[in-house]
Coordinates of C-alpha atoms in Angstrom, one line a residue:
M1 CA 60.8 -27.3 -29.9
S2 CA 58.5 -24.3 -29.4
S3 CA 59.9 -21.5 -27.3
R4 CA 58.1 -20.6 -24.0
R5 CA 58.1 -17.9 -21.5
S6 CA 59.7 -18.1 -18.0
D7 CA 57.0 -18.2 -15.3
I8 CA 57.3 -16.2 -12.1
V9 CA 56.5 -17.0 -8.5
V10 CA 53.6 -15.1 -7.0
R11 CA 54.0 -13.7 -3.6
P12 CA 50.9 -13.7 -1.4
S13 CA 49.6 -10.5 0.2
R14 CA 47.3 -10.3 3.3
L15 CA 43.8 -11.5 2.5
L16 CA 41.9 -8.9 4.4
S17 CA 42.8 -5.5 5.7
F18 CA 42.1 -4.6 9.3
L19 CA 39.4 -2.3 8.1
L20 CA 37.5 -5.1 6.4
T21 CA 37.8 -7.4 9.4
A22 CA 36.5 -4.6 11.7
V23 CA 33.5 -4.2 9.4
L24 CA 32.8 -7.9 9.4
A25 CA 33.2 -8.0 13.2
A26 CA 30.7 -5.1 13.6
I27 CA 28.2 -7.1 11.5
S28 CA 28.6 -10.1 13.8
L29 CA 28.5 -7.7 16.9
I30 CA 31.7 -9.1 18.4
P31 CA 34.8 -6.9 18.8
V32 CA 38.1 -8.0 17.3
A33 CA 41.8 -7.3 17.7
T34 CA 44.4 -5.7 15.5
P35 CA 46.7 -8.6 14.4
A36 CA 50.0 -9.0 16.2
A37 CA 52.7 -7.2 14.2
A38 CA 55.4 -9.5 15.3
A39 CA 54.0 -12.6 13.6
T40 CA 54.7 -13.3 9.9
A41 CA 51.4 -13.9 8.2
V42 CA 50.8 -17.5 7.2
C43 CA 48.6 -18.3 4.2
V44 CA 47.1 -21.7 3.6
L45 CA 43.5 -21.7 2.4
A46 CA 43.2 -18.1 3.7
C47 CA 45.7 -15.8 5.3
D48 CA 46.0 -15.1 9.0
T49 CA 43.5 -12.5 10.5
L50 CA 40.5 -13.9 8.7
D51 CA 37.3 -13.0 10.6
P52 CA 35.7 -15.9 12.5
S53 CA 32.3 -15.0 11.0
L54 CA 33.7 -16.5 7.8
A55 CA 34.7 -19.8 9.3
R56 CA 33.1 -22.8 7.6
Q57 CA 32.7 -24.8 10.7
E58 CA 33.4 -24.6 14.5
S59 CA 34.7 -27.3 16.9
F60 CA 36.3 -27.3 20.3
P61 CA 39.3 -29.7 20.2
V62 CA 40.5 -29.0 23.7
P63 CA 38.6 -28.3 27.0
S64 CA 37.9 -24.7 27.9
K65 CA 40.0 -23.0 30.6
N66 CA 38.5 -21.5 33.7
L67 CA 40.6 -18.4 34.3
N68 CA 39.6 -16.8 37.5
G69 CA 35.9 -17.3 36.7
R70 CA 36.3 -16.4 33.0
R71 CA 35.8 -19.0 30.3
L72 CA 38.7 -19.2 27.9
E73 CA 37.9 -21.2 24.7
L74 CA 39.9 -22.4 21.7
H75 CA 37.7 -22.6 18.5
V76 CA 38.9 -24.5 15.4
S77 CA 37.6 -24.8 11.9
D78 CA 39.2 -27.8 10.4
S79 CA 37.8 -27.0 7.0
D80 CA 39.8 -23.8 7.0
D81 CA 42.7 -25.2 9.0
M82 CA 42.4 -22.1 11.3
A83 CA 41.6 -21.3 14.9
W84 CA 40.5 -18.4 17.0
A85 CA 40.3 -17.7 20.8
S86 CA 37.5 -16.2 22.9
I87 CA 37.0 -15.1 26.5
D88 CA 33.6 -14.9 28.1
D89 CA 32.1 -14.0 31.6
G90 CA 34.7 -11.4 31.9
V91 CA 35.1 -7.7 32.7
T92 CA 36.5 -4.7 30.9
G93 CA 40.2 -5.0 30.3
D94 CA 40.4 -8.9 30.3
S95 CA 42.4 -9.9 27.2
V96 CA 42.6 -13.0 25.0
W97 CA 45.0 -14.1 22.3
L98 CA 46.5 -17.2 20.5
D99 CA 49.9 -18.8 20.8
R100 CA 51.2 -20.8 17.8
S101 CA 54.2 -23.1 18.0
W102 CA 56.2 -24.6 15.1
D103 CA 58.3 -26.9 17.3
G104 CA 55.9 -29.0 19.2
G105 CA 55.3 -26.4 21.9
A106 CA 58.9 -25.7 22.9
T107 CA 58.6 -22.1 21.7
W108 CA 55.8 -20.1 20.2
E109 CA 54.6 -16.9 18.5
G110 CA 52.6 -15.3 21.3
L111 CA 49.9 -12.7 21.5
L112 CA 48.4 -13.4 18.1
G113 CA 45.3 -11.3 17.6
K114 CA 45.4 -10.0 21.2
V115 CA 42.3 -8.1 22.1
S116 CA 40.8 -6.8 25.4
I117 CA 37.2 -6.7 26.4
P118 CA 35.9 -3.1 25.9
G119 CA 33.5 -1.3 28.1
S120 CA 30.0 -2.7 28.4
W121 CA 31.0 -6.1 27.1
T122 CA 31.6 -9.3 29.0
G123 CA 33.6 -11.2 26.2
T124 CA 35.5 -10.9 23.0
R125 CA 37.4 -13.0 20.5
T126 CA 40.4 -12.9 18.3
L127 CA 40.7 -13.1 14.5
M128 CA 41.5 -16.5 13.0
Y129 CA 45.0 -17.8 12.5
N130 CA 46.3 -20.7 10.5
I131 CA 47.3 -23.8 12.5
T132 CA 49.7 -25.4 10.0
D133 CA 51.8 -24.0 7.2
P134 CA 52.1 -26.6 4.4
R135 CA 53.5 -24.0 2.0
N136 CA 56.6 -23.9 4.2
H137 CA 56.4 -27.5 5.4
R138 CA 55.7 -26.6 9.0
R139 CA 53.2 -28.4 11.3
G140 CA 51.9 -26.1 14.0
L141 CA 50.2 -26.3 17.4
I142 CA 47.9 -23.6 18.7
R143 CA 46.3 -22.7 22.0
A144 CA 44.1 -20.0 23.4
C145 CA 45.5 -17.7 26.2
G146 CA 44.1 -14.9 28.3
D147 CA 44.9 -12.4 31.0
A148 CA 42.2 -12.0 33.6
A149 CA 43.8 -11.2 37.0
G150 CA 46.4 -13.8 35.9
V151 CA 47.6 -15.5 32.7
G152 CA 46.4 -18.9 31.6
C153 CA 46.1 -21.0 28.5
T154 CA 44.2 -24.0 27.2
S155 CA 46.0 -27.1 26.1
W156 CA 47.7 -27.2 22.7
A157 CA 45.4 -28.4 19.9
Y158 CA 46.4 -31.4 17.8
P159 CA 49.7 -32.5 19.4
T160 CA 49.0 -35.9 17.9
V161 CA 49.1 -36.6 14.2
C162 CA 46.3 -38.8 13.0
D163 CA 45.9 -40.4 9.6
T164 CA 44.5 -43.9 9.2
L165 CA 46.1 -44.5 12.6
C166 CA 47.4 -42.0 15.1
D167 CA 50.8 -41.3 16.7
G168 CA 51.4 -43.6 19.6
T169 CA 49.7 -46.6 18.1
G170 CA 51.5 -49.8 19.2
A171 CA 53.8 -51.4 16.6
G172 CA 51.9 -54.7 17.2
Q173 CA 49.0 -53.2 15.2
A174 CA 51.1 -52.6 12.1
A175 CA 49.7 -54.1 8.9
G176 CA 53.2 -55.0 7.8
D177 CA 56.8 -54.6 8.6
D178 CA 59.0 -53.2 5.8
Q179 CA 62.6 -52.1 6.4
P180 CA 63.1 -49.9 3.3
V181 CA 66.7 -48.7 4.1
P182 CA 69.7 -50.3 5.6
S183 CA 70.0 -50.4 9.4
T184 CA 72.8 -48.4 11.1
T185 CA 75.1 -49.7 13.8
L186 CA 76.5 -48.0 16.9
Y187 CA 78.8 -49.7 19.4
G188 CA 77.5 -53.1 18.3
R189 CA 73.8 -52.0 18.5
T190 CA 71.6 -52.3 15.4
I191 CA 69.2 -49.5 14.8
R192 CA 66.4 -50.2 12.3
L193 CA 63.6 -48.2 10.7
H194 CA 60.3 -50.1 10.2
V195 CA 57.4 -49.0 8.0
D196 CA 53.8 -50.1 7.8
Q197 CA 53.4 -49.2 4.1
K198 CA 49.7 -49.7 4.0
N199 CA 49.0 -47.2 6.7
S200 CA 52.1 -44.9 6.1
M201 CA 53.2 -45.4 9.8
A202 CA 56.7 -45.9 11.1
W203 CA 58.5 -47.1 14.2
A204 CA 62.1 -47.7 15.2
S205 CA 63.9 -50.5 17.0
I206 CA 67.3 -51.1 18.6
D207 CA 68.7 -54.6 19.4
T208 CA 71.9 -56.5 20.2
G209 CA 72.4 -54.1 23.1
G210 CA 71.6 -53.7 26.7
A211 CA 69.8 -51.8 29.4
G212 CA 69.6 -48.0 29.0
D213 CA 70.1 -48.0 25.2
E214 CA 67.7 -45.5 23.6
I215 CA 65.7 -45.5 20.4
W216 CA 63.5 -42.9 18.8
L217 CA 62.1 -41.5 15.6
D218 CA 62.6 -38.2 13.9
R219 CA 59.9 -36.9 11.6
S220 CA 60.3 -34.1 9.0
W221 CA 57.8 -32.4 6.7
D222 CA 60.4 -31.1 4.3
G223 CA 62.3 -34.3 3.4
G224 CA 64.7 -34.2 6.3
S225 CA 66.0 -30.7 6.0
T226 CA 64.4 -29.7 9.3
W227 CA 62.3 -31.5 12.0
P228 CA 61.5 -28.9 14.7
D229 CA 58.2 -30.5 15.8
G230 CA 59.3 -34.1 15.2
S231 CA 62.5 -34.7 17.2
S232 CA 62.8 -37.8 19.5
L233 CA 59.4 -39.2 18.9
G234 CA 58.6 -42.2 21.1
R235 CA 62.0 -42.0 22.7
T236 CA 62.3 -45.1 24.9
S237 CA 65.1 -47.0 26.7
T238 CA 65.9 -50.7 26.7
P239 CA 64.7 -52.1 30.0
S240 CA 66.8 -54.1 32.4
G241 CA 67.4 -57.7 31.3
A242 CA 66.5 -57.0 27.7
T243 CA 68.7 -56.6 24.6
G244 CA 66.5 -54.3 22.7
T245 CA 63.3 -52.3 22.4
R246 CA 61.1 -50.4 20.0
T247 CA 59.1 -47.2 19.8
A248 CA 55.4 -46.9 19.1
M249 CA 54.3 -46.0 15.6
Y250 CA 54.0 -42.5 14.2
A251 CA 52.2 -41.2 11.2
T252 CA 53.9 -39.7 8.1
R253 CA 50.8 -37.9 6.8
D254 CA 48.6 -35.2 8.4
P255 CA 45.6 -34.8 6.0
R256 CA 43.9 -32.4 8.5
G257 CA 46.8 -30.1 8.2
L258 CA 47.3 -30.6 4.5
L259 CA 50.7 -32.1 5.1
Y260 CA 51.7 -35.1 2.9
G261 CA 54.8 -37.0 2.3
G262 CA 56.3 -36.8 5.8
A263 CA 59.8 -38.4 6.1
V264 CA 61.1 -40.4 9.1
R265 CA 64.3 -41.9 10.3
A266 CA 65.3 -44.1 13.2
C267 CA 67.9 -42.9 15.7
G268 CA 69.5 -44.5 18.7
R269 CA 72.1 -44.2 21.4
E270 CA 74.1 -46.7 23.3
A271 CA 73.7 -46.2 27.1
G272 CA 77.4 -45.4 27.8
H273 CA 77.9 -42.8 25.2
Q274 CA 76.3 -39.5 24.3
E275 CA 76.5 -39.6 20.5
G276 CA 73.8 -41.3 18.4
S277 CA 73.3 -42.7 15.0
C278 CA 70.4 -42.5 12.5
T279 CA 69.3 -44.3 9.4
T280 CA 68.6 -42.5 6.1
W281 CA 65.4 -40.5 5.8
V282 CA 62.5 -42.4 4.3
R283 CA 59.0 -41.6 3.0
P284 CA 56.7 -44.7 3.1
A285 CA 55.4 -46.1 -0.2
P286 CA 51.9 -47.5 0.3
T287 CA 51.8 -48.1 -3.5
R288 CA 54.1 -46.9 -6.3
A289 CA 51.7 -44.3 -7.6
G290 CA 50.5 -43.4 -4.1
A291 CA 54.1 -42.7 -3.0
A292 CA 54.7 -40.6 -6.1
A293 CA 51.5 -38.6 -5.5
E294 CA 52.4 -37.9 -1.8
A295 CA 55.9 -36.7 -2.7
L296 CA 54.3 -34.5 -5.5
M297 CA 52.0 -32.9 -3.0
T298 CA 54.8 -31.5 -0.9
S299 CA 55.4 -29.0 -3.7
Y300 CA 51.7 -27.9 -4.0
D301 CA 50.9 -24.3 -2.8
P302 CA 47.4 -24.6 -1.3
Y303 CA 47.0 -20.8 -1.0
N304 CA 47.7 -19.9 -4.7
A305 CA 46.5 -23.4 -5.7
W306 CA 49.2 -24.4 -8.1
W307 CA 52.7 -25.8 -8.3
P308 CA 54.9 -22.7 -8.3
S309 CA 56.0 -21.4 -10.6
S310 CA 54.9 -22.9 -13.9
W311 CA 51.5 -22.3 -15.4
W312 CA 51.0 -24.9 -18.1
N313 CA 53.0 -27.4 -16.1
S314 CA 50.6 -27.0 -13.2
A315 CA 47.7 -27.9 -15.6
A316 CA 49.5 -31.1 -16.7
T317 CA 50.4 -31.9 -13.1
L318 CA 46.8 -31.5 -12.0
T319 CA 45.8 -33.9 -14.8
S320 CA 48.4 -36.5 -13.5
L321 CA 46.9 -36.1 -10.0
I322 CA 43.3 -36.6 -11.3
D323 CA 44.4 -39.6 -13.3
F324 CA 45.9 -41.1 -10.2
A325 CA 42.6 -40.5 -8.3
R326 CA 40.5 -42.0 -11.1
T327 CA 42.7 -45.0 -11.4
T328 CA 43.2 -45.8 -7.8
G329 CA 39.9 -44.6 -6.3
R330 CA 41.7 -42.6 -3.7
H331 CA 40.0 -39.3 -2.8
N332 CA 42.8 -37.8 -0.7
Y333 CA 43.3 -34.9 -3.1
D334 CA 39.9 -34.1 -4.3
W335 CA 40.1 -30.8 -2.6
V336 CA 43.1 -29.9 -4.8
I337 CA 40.9 -30.0 -8.0
A338 CA 38.3 -27.6 -6.6
R339 CA 40.9 -25.4 -5.0
T340 CA 42.9 -25.1 -8.2
F341 CA 39.8 -24.2 -10.2
E342 CA 38.4 -21.7 -7.8
Q343 CA 41.7 -19.8 -7.2
N344 CA 42.8 -19.7 -10.8
K345 CA 39.7 -19.1 -13.0
G346 CA 40.1 -15.4 -12.8
A347 CA 42.4 -12.9 -14.4
F348 CA 46.1 -12.4 -13.5
P349 CA 48.5 -9.7 -14.7
A350 CA 51.6 -10.7 -16.6
G351 CA 54.3 -11.9 -14.2
V352 CA 51.9 -13.4 -11.6
R353 CA 51.1 -16.8 -13.0
S354 CA 53.0 -16.6 -16.2
S355 CA 55.0 -14.0 -18.1
D356 CA 51.8 -13.7 -20.2
A357 CA 48.7 -12.2 -18.7
I358 CA 46.0 -14.8 -17.8
E359 CA 42.8 -13.2 -19.0
G360 CA 40.3 -15.4 -17.1
H361 CA 39.0 -18.9 -17.8
F362 CA 42.7 -20.1 -17.9
I363 CA 43.1 -18.3 -21.3
S364 CA 46.3 -16.5 -22.4
R365 CA 48.0 -15.6 -25.7
S366 CA 49.6 -19.0 -25.7
I367 CA 47.1 -21.3 -27.3
D368 CA 48.8 -24.5 -26.1
D369 CA 48.9 -23.3 -22.5
S370 CA 45.1 -22.8 -22.7
G371 CA 44.8 -26.2 -24.2
W372 CA 46.5 -28.0 -21.3
W373 CA 43.9 -26.4 -18.9
A374 CA 41.1 -27.6 -21.1
I375 CA 42.4 -31.2 -20.9
A376 CA 42.7 -30.9 -17.1
W377 CA 39.1 -29.7 -16.7
L378 CA 37.8 -32.4 -19.0
D379 CA 39.6 -34.9 -16.8
A380 CA 38.2 -33.3 -13.7
Y381 CA 34.7 -33.5 -15.2
D382 CA 35.1 -37.2 -15.9
Y383 CA 36.3 -37.8 -12.3
T384 CA 33.8 -35.6 -10.4
G385 CA 30.8 -35.3 -12.7
N386 CA 30.7 -31.6 -11.9
S387 CA 29.4 -29.7 -15.0
R388 CA 31.4 -26.6 -14.2
Y389 CA 34.5 -28.3 -15.4
L390 CA 33.0 -29.3 -18.7
D391 CA 31.7 -25.8 -19.1
E392 CA 35.1 -24.4 -18.5
A393 CA 36.6 -26.8 -21.1
V394 CA 34.1 -25.7 -23.6
T395 CA 34.9 -22.0 -23.0
I396 CA 38.6 -22.7 -23.5
A397 CA 38.0 -24.8 -26.6
N398 CA 35.9 -22.0 -28.1
Y399 CA 38.9 -19.7 -27.6
V400 CA 41.3 -22.3 -29.3
Q401 CA 38.8 -22.7 -32.1
Q402 CA 39.3 -19.0 -33.1
Y403 CA 42.9 -20.0 -34.2
W404 CA 41.9 -22.8 -36.5
D405 CA 43.0 -21.2 -39.8
P406 CA 42.5 -23.0 -43.2
G407 CA 44.0 -20.0 -44.9
T408 CA 47.5 -21.1 -44.0
C409 CA 48.7 -24.6 -44.7
G410 CA 45.1 -25.6 -45.4
G411 CA 44.2 -25.8 -41.8
G412 CA 45.5 -26.3 -38.3
V413 CA 45.6 -24.2 -35.1
W414 CA 48.1 -21.5 -34.6
W415 CA 50.5 -21.9 -31.6
D416 CA 50.1 -18.3 -30.4
R417 CA 47.8 -15.3 -30.8
E418 CA 50.4 -13.6 -33.1
R419 CA 49.9 -16.6 -35.6
T420 CA 53.6 -17.2 -35.9
Y421 CA 53.8 -21.1 -35.9
K422 CA 51.7 -24.1 -36.6
N423 CA 53.0 -27.0 -34.5
A424 CA 52.4 -30.5 -33.2
V425 CA 51.5 -29.8 -29.6
T426 CA 48.7 -27.3 -30.3
N427 CA 47.2 -29.4 -33.0
G428 CA 47.5 -32.7 -31.0
Q429 CA 45.7 -31.0 -28.2
Y430 CA 43.0 -29.6 -30.6
L431 CA 42.2 -33.0 -32.0
W432 CA 42.1 -34.6 -28.5
I433 CA 39.9 -31.8 -27.1
T434 CA 37.4 -31.6 -30.0
T435 CA 37.0 -35.4 -29.8
A436 CA 36.6 -35.3 -26.0
L437 CA 33.9 -32.6 -26.2
H438 CA 31.9 -34.6 -28.7
Q439 CA 32.1 -37.7 -26.4
R440 CA 30.8 -35.7 -23.4
I441 CA 28.2 -33.4 -25.0
P442 CA 24.9 -35.3 -25.8
G443 CA 23.7 -34.7 -29.4
D444 CA 26.9 -32.9 -30.5
T445 CA 27.7 -32.8 -34.2
V446 CA 29.8 -29.6 -34.3
W447 CA 32.8 -30.8 -32.3
L448 CA 32.7 -34.1 -34.0
Q449 CA 33.0 -32.5 -37.5
R450 CA 35.8 -30.3 -36.2
A451 CA 37.6 -33.4 -34.9
K452 CA 37.3 -35.3 -38.2
T453 CA 38.6 -32.2 -40.1
A454 CA 41.5 -31.9 -37.7
A455 CA 42.4 -35.5 -38.0
A456 CA 42.5 -35.4 -41.8
W457 CA 44.6 -32.2 -41.7
Y458 CA 47.0 -33.6 -39.1
K459 CA 47.7 -36.8 -41.2
G460 CA 48.2 -34.8 -44.3
S461 CA 50.2 -31.9 -42.7
G462 CA 53.6 -33.5 -43.0
M463 CA 54.4 -33.3 -39.3
I464 CA 54.4 -37.1 -39.2
N465 CA 57.7 -38.0 -40.9
S466 CA 58.6 -41.1 -42.9
S467 CA 59.7 -42.9 -39.8
G468 CA 56.3 -42.5 -38.1
L469 CA 57.6 -39.9 -35.7
V470 CA 56.2 -36.4 -35.1
N471 CA 58.5 -33.5 -35.6
D472 CA 57.8 -30.3 -33.7
G473 CA 55.9 -28.4 -36.4
L474 CA 55.8 -26.8 -39.8
T475 CA 57.9 -24.2 -41.6
S476 CA 56.5 -21.0 -43.0
A477 CA 56.3 -22.9 -46.3
C478 CA 54.0 -25.5 -44.6
A479 CA 56.6 -28.3 -44.7
N480 CA 57.9 -30.5 -41.8
N481 CA 60.5 -28.4 -40.1
G482 CA 62.6 -31.4 -39.0
S483 CA 62.8 -30.1 -35.4
T484 CA 63.2 -32.3 -32.4
V485 CA 60.9 -35.3 -31.9
W486 CA 59.5 -34.8 -28.4
S487 CA 57.6 -37.6 -26.6
Y488 CA 54.6 -35.4 -25.7
N489 CA 53.9 -34.6 -29.4
Q490 CA 54.0 -38.3 -30.2
G491 CA 51.8 -39.1 -27.3
L492 CA 49.2 -36.5 -27.9
A493 CA 48.8 -37.7 -31.5
I494 CA 48.5 -41.3 -30.3
G495 CA 45.9 -40.4 -27.8
A496 CA 43.9 -38.2 -30.1
F497 CA 43.7 -40.6 -33.0
T498 CA 42.8 -43.4 -30.5
E499 CA 39.9 -41.4 -29.0
L500 CA 38.5 -40.5 -32.4
W501 CA 38.7 -44.1 -33.5
K502 CA 36.8 -45.2 -30.4
T503 CA 34.2 -42.6 -31.3
T504 CA 33.8 -43.2 -35.0
G505 CA 35.0 -46.8 -35.6
D506 CA 37.2 -45.5 -38.5
S507 CA 39.9 -48.1 -38.7
S508 CA 42.3 -45.7 -40.5
L509 CA 42.5 -43.7 -37.3
L510 CA 43.5 -46.7 -35.3
A511 CA 46.1 -47.6 -37.9
T512 CA 47.6 -44.1 -37.6
A513 CA 47.7 -44.4 -33.8
R514 CA 49.4 -47.8 -34.1
T515 CA 51.9 -46.5 -36.5
L516 CA 52.8 -43.7 -34.2
A517 CA 53.0 -46.0 -31.2
D518 CA 55.1 -48.6 -33.0
A519 CA 57.5 -45.9 -34.1
A520 CA 57.9 -44.6 -30.5
V521 CA 58.6 -48.0 -29.1
S522 CA 61.0 -49.2 -31.8
S523 CA 62.9 -46.0 -32.7
P524 CA 66.0 -45.1 -30.7
T525 CA 64.9 -41.5 -31.1
L526 CA 62.4 -42.1 -28.2
T527 CA 63.2 -45.5 -26.7
R528 CA 66.6 -46.8 -25.7
N529 CA 67.0 -50.2 -24.1
G530 CA 63.3 -50.4 -23.8
V531 CA 63.1 -47.1 -21.8
L532 CA 61.3 -44.0 -22.9
T533 CA 64.1 -41.5 -23.4
E534 CA 63.9 -37.8 -24.4
S535 CA 66.7 -36.3 -26.5
C536 CA 67.7 -34.2 -23.4
D537 CA 68.1 -37.4 -21.4
I538 CA 71.2 -38.4 -23.2
G539 CA 74.9 -37.9 -22.3
S540 CA 75.5 -34.6 -20.4
A541 CA 72.4 -32.9 -21.7
S542 CA 69.7 -31.5 -19.4
C543 CA 66.0 -30.9 -19.9
D544 CA 64.4 -27.5 -19.4
D545 CA 61.3 -27.1 -17.2
N546 CA 59.0 -27.8 -20.1
Q547 CA 60.8 -30.9 -21.3
K548 CA 60.8 -32.5 -17.8
Q549 CA 57.1 -33.2 -18.1
F550 CA 56.9 -34.5 -21.7
K551 CA 57.2 -38.2 -21.0
G552 CA 54.3 -38.4 -18.5
I553 CA 52.0 -36.9 -21.1
F554 CA 53.2 -39.5 -23.6
M555 CA 52.5 -42.3 -21.1
R556 CA 49.0 -41.2 -20.4
N557 CA 48.1 -41.3 -24.1
F558 CA 50.1 -44.4 -24.9
A559 CA 48.4 -46.2 -22.1
D560 CA 45.0 -45.3 -23.5
L561 CA 45.9 -47.0 -26.8
A562 CA 47.2 -50.1 -24.9
K563 CA 44.0 -50.4 -22.9
A564 CA 41.8 -49.8 -25.9
T565 CA 43.5 -52.4 -28.1
G566 CA 44.5 -54.9 -25.4
S567 CA 47.9 -55.2 -27.1
S568 CA 50.3 -57.1 -24.9
T569 CA 53.2 -55.4 -26.6
Y570 CA 51.9 -52.0 -25.6
Q571 CA 50.9 -53.1 -22.1
S572 CA 54.4 -54.6 -21.6
Y573 CA 56.0 -51.3 -22.6
V574 CA 53.8 -49.4 -20.1
Q575 CA 54.9 -51.8 -17.3
K576 CA 58.5 -51.6 -18.4
Q577 CA 58.6 -47.8 -17.8
A578 CA 57.0 -48.1 -14.4
D579 CA 59.3 -50.9 -13.3
T580 CA 62.4 -49.2 -14.5
L581 CA 61.8 -45.8 -13.0
W582 CA 60.8 -47.3 -9.7
A583 CA 63.9 -49.5 -9.5
Q584 CA 66.5 -47.1 -11.0
D585 CA 65.2 -43.5 -10.6
R586 CA 63.8 -43.4 -7.1
S587 CA 65.3 -42.0 -3.9
S588 CA 64.4 -43.1 -0.4
L589 CA 62.1 -40.0 -0.3
N590 CA 60.3 -41.4 -3.4
A591 CA 61.6 -38.5 -5.5
L592 CA 61.5 -39.4 -9.2
G593 CA 63.8 -37.8 -11.7
E594 CA 63.9 -37.0 -15.4
R595 CA 66.0 -40.0 -16.5
W596 CA 63.9 -43.1 -15.9
A597 CA 66.9 -45.3 -16.5
G598 CA 68.6 -43.6 -13.6
T599 CA 71.6 -42.3 -15.5
S600 CA 73.5 -39.2 -14.6
P601 CA 73.2 -36.2 -14.6
N602 CA 69.7 -36.6 -13.4
Q603 CA 67.2 -33.8 -12.6
T604 CA 64.5 -34.0 -10.0
D605 CA 61.7 -31.6 -9.2
W606 CA 57.9 -31.5 -9.1
R607 CA 57.7 -31.6 -12.9
T608 CA 59.7 -34.8 -13.2
Q609 CA 57.7 -36.1 -10.3
A610 CA 54.4 -35.5 -12.1
S611 CA 55.8 -37.0 -15.3
A612 CA 56.8 -40.2 -13.4
L613 CA 53.4 -40.3 -11.6
G614 CA 51.8 -40.4 -15.1
A615 CA 53.8 -43.5 -15.9
L616 CA 53.1 -45.2 -12.6
T617 CA 49.4 -44.5 -12.8
A618 CA 49.3 -45.8 -16.4
A619 CA 50.8 -49.1 -15.1
A620 CA 48.4 -49.2 -12.2
G621 CA 45.4 -48.9 -14.5

């Protein structure tokens, strides 16, 4: 396998200095405040202390407050997930600020952006502060407060979570009643968690008890580690003469706050005792792929717009998310595509996004890393129709083209700028990208010829061994190096030859794709007991952060061949992977691991999640 660099987490800095905000405020002719020093800056789509003149919209989610004749107002821009406060009809010295709570209003960060009306003015406003904090899995409430011959505040904004349905909706309106985890018992009472999978809503019930027994839900945005704003939701008691009761329903997604994959559990207490008992934490599963996508989104950093802290893996993960959207028609995460593009198209020094410098246009010294981003933007172009993504893919492809070198091994693209290695991943990408560009650029002949040349070179390079499996690359003598057969190399080749066959009608290309697919399905090198298995999935071995994502890339490309040929054998294989990982490799939080057969030791993180999402989306298509 090719060696890679360790990627490093980026730490956000404040978006605007106070000097800049003061200049902007002067332009808008409204005085502003110095940000409160006590509050830790929160960064979502922007960082705390953004000037309100930059807000993309303005709404008033709660009534204004009359504070001794002054008008206290809370302003919100849902597009920015930020709020600011203002006070009007006041006098010199009146002040205004924001309070922000992370525990449902029990406690709060106070005096955010506090400012006083200066001489000759009758009003002022604060800077903007974020309402929620999805990077740290916190849902916030915010309110405007002021001091004008007395202190007063507006109501808290957004105490109720709303998705398709809102918190407090009666359980009788549920579209279904699934009980995804076992009930728990306490002094003969049965406590159950109920889920409306279609709408990602949940409620709790207690029965076989008596009057005074209590039931409630807890809701967490970090998989059950904490639940400061979601404790004792819908807490209710069994009425006299009844043996049980239930709560109302509560949402497990907050799209407005960019919070996805909320977890819930049912808890209860018998009337005569103080201790309670709770079920396991659960994330709803509206669909298999939908559940995988929601769990994946809990790891996305909306401010830096990637999955920290791996650069090429973020490109492949974005591709999985786009494939999910294209296949299911769900547009929940369209903003992620644009956000990732806009925040990452520039240059970054080494150590910020990768150990390599990112030089702009998603380009670095690692040719294959650049190629993964070209594939992501071609997928984004297909999904959105926005030409900027196609243009970006062309820019990246032109960079990759510089490393096609017929002077060594008769052709092929170098893996790195230092021209040290010709390998399967870079050349599988190149064949796929050149073919894809031809398919999307009207009147193209240049990329098509490059694709045909690349296909002929790949078949004759020796990287495909006598068993029809793709080894990692070539030796310095241009021979197969016998290195590990990785699923993503096999998959890229299958997908690339399939696409070029669809474009040209050349049956020899389809024959090559089939040979590669048949070898993957039949060889124990890649498939064991019908399940796609990486060499690092066996025994006590473990996969590194790169290898964790290989199988999803294979499934994306293998599914393309299955769909193009209509082969029942290939389609059954796709379905087998989805069924197996869902049944054997899924937690109650819809976390999906590296070993799809569910064997131990298993690894689970956002990379394995994205890989499994690729398999589930392939089956859904």
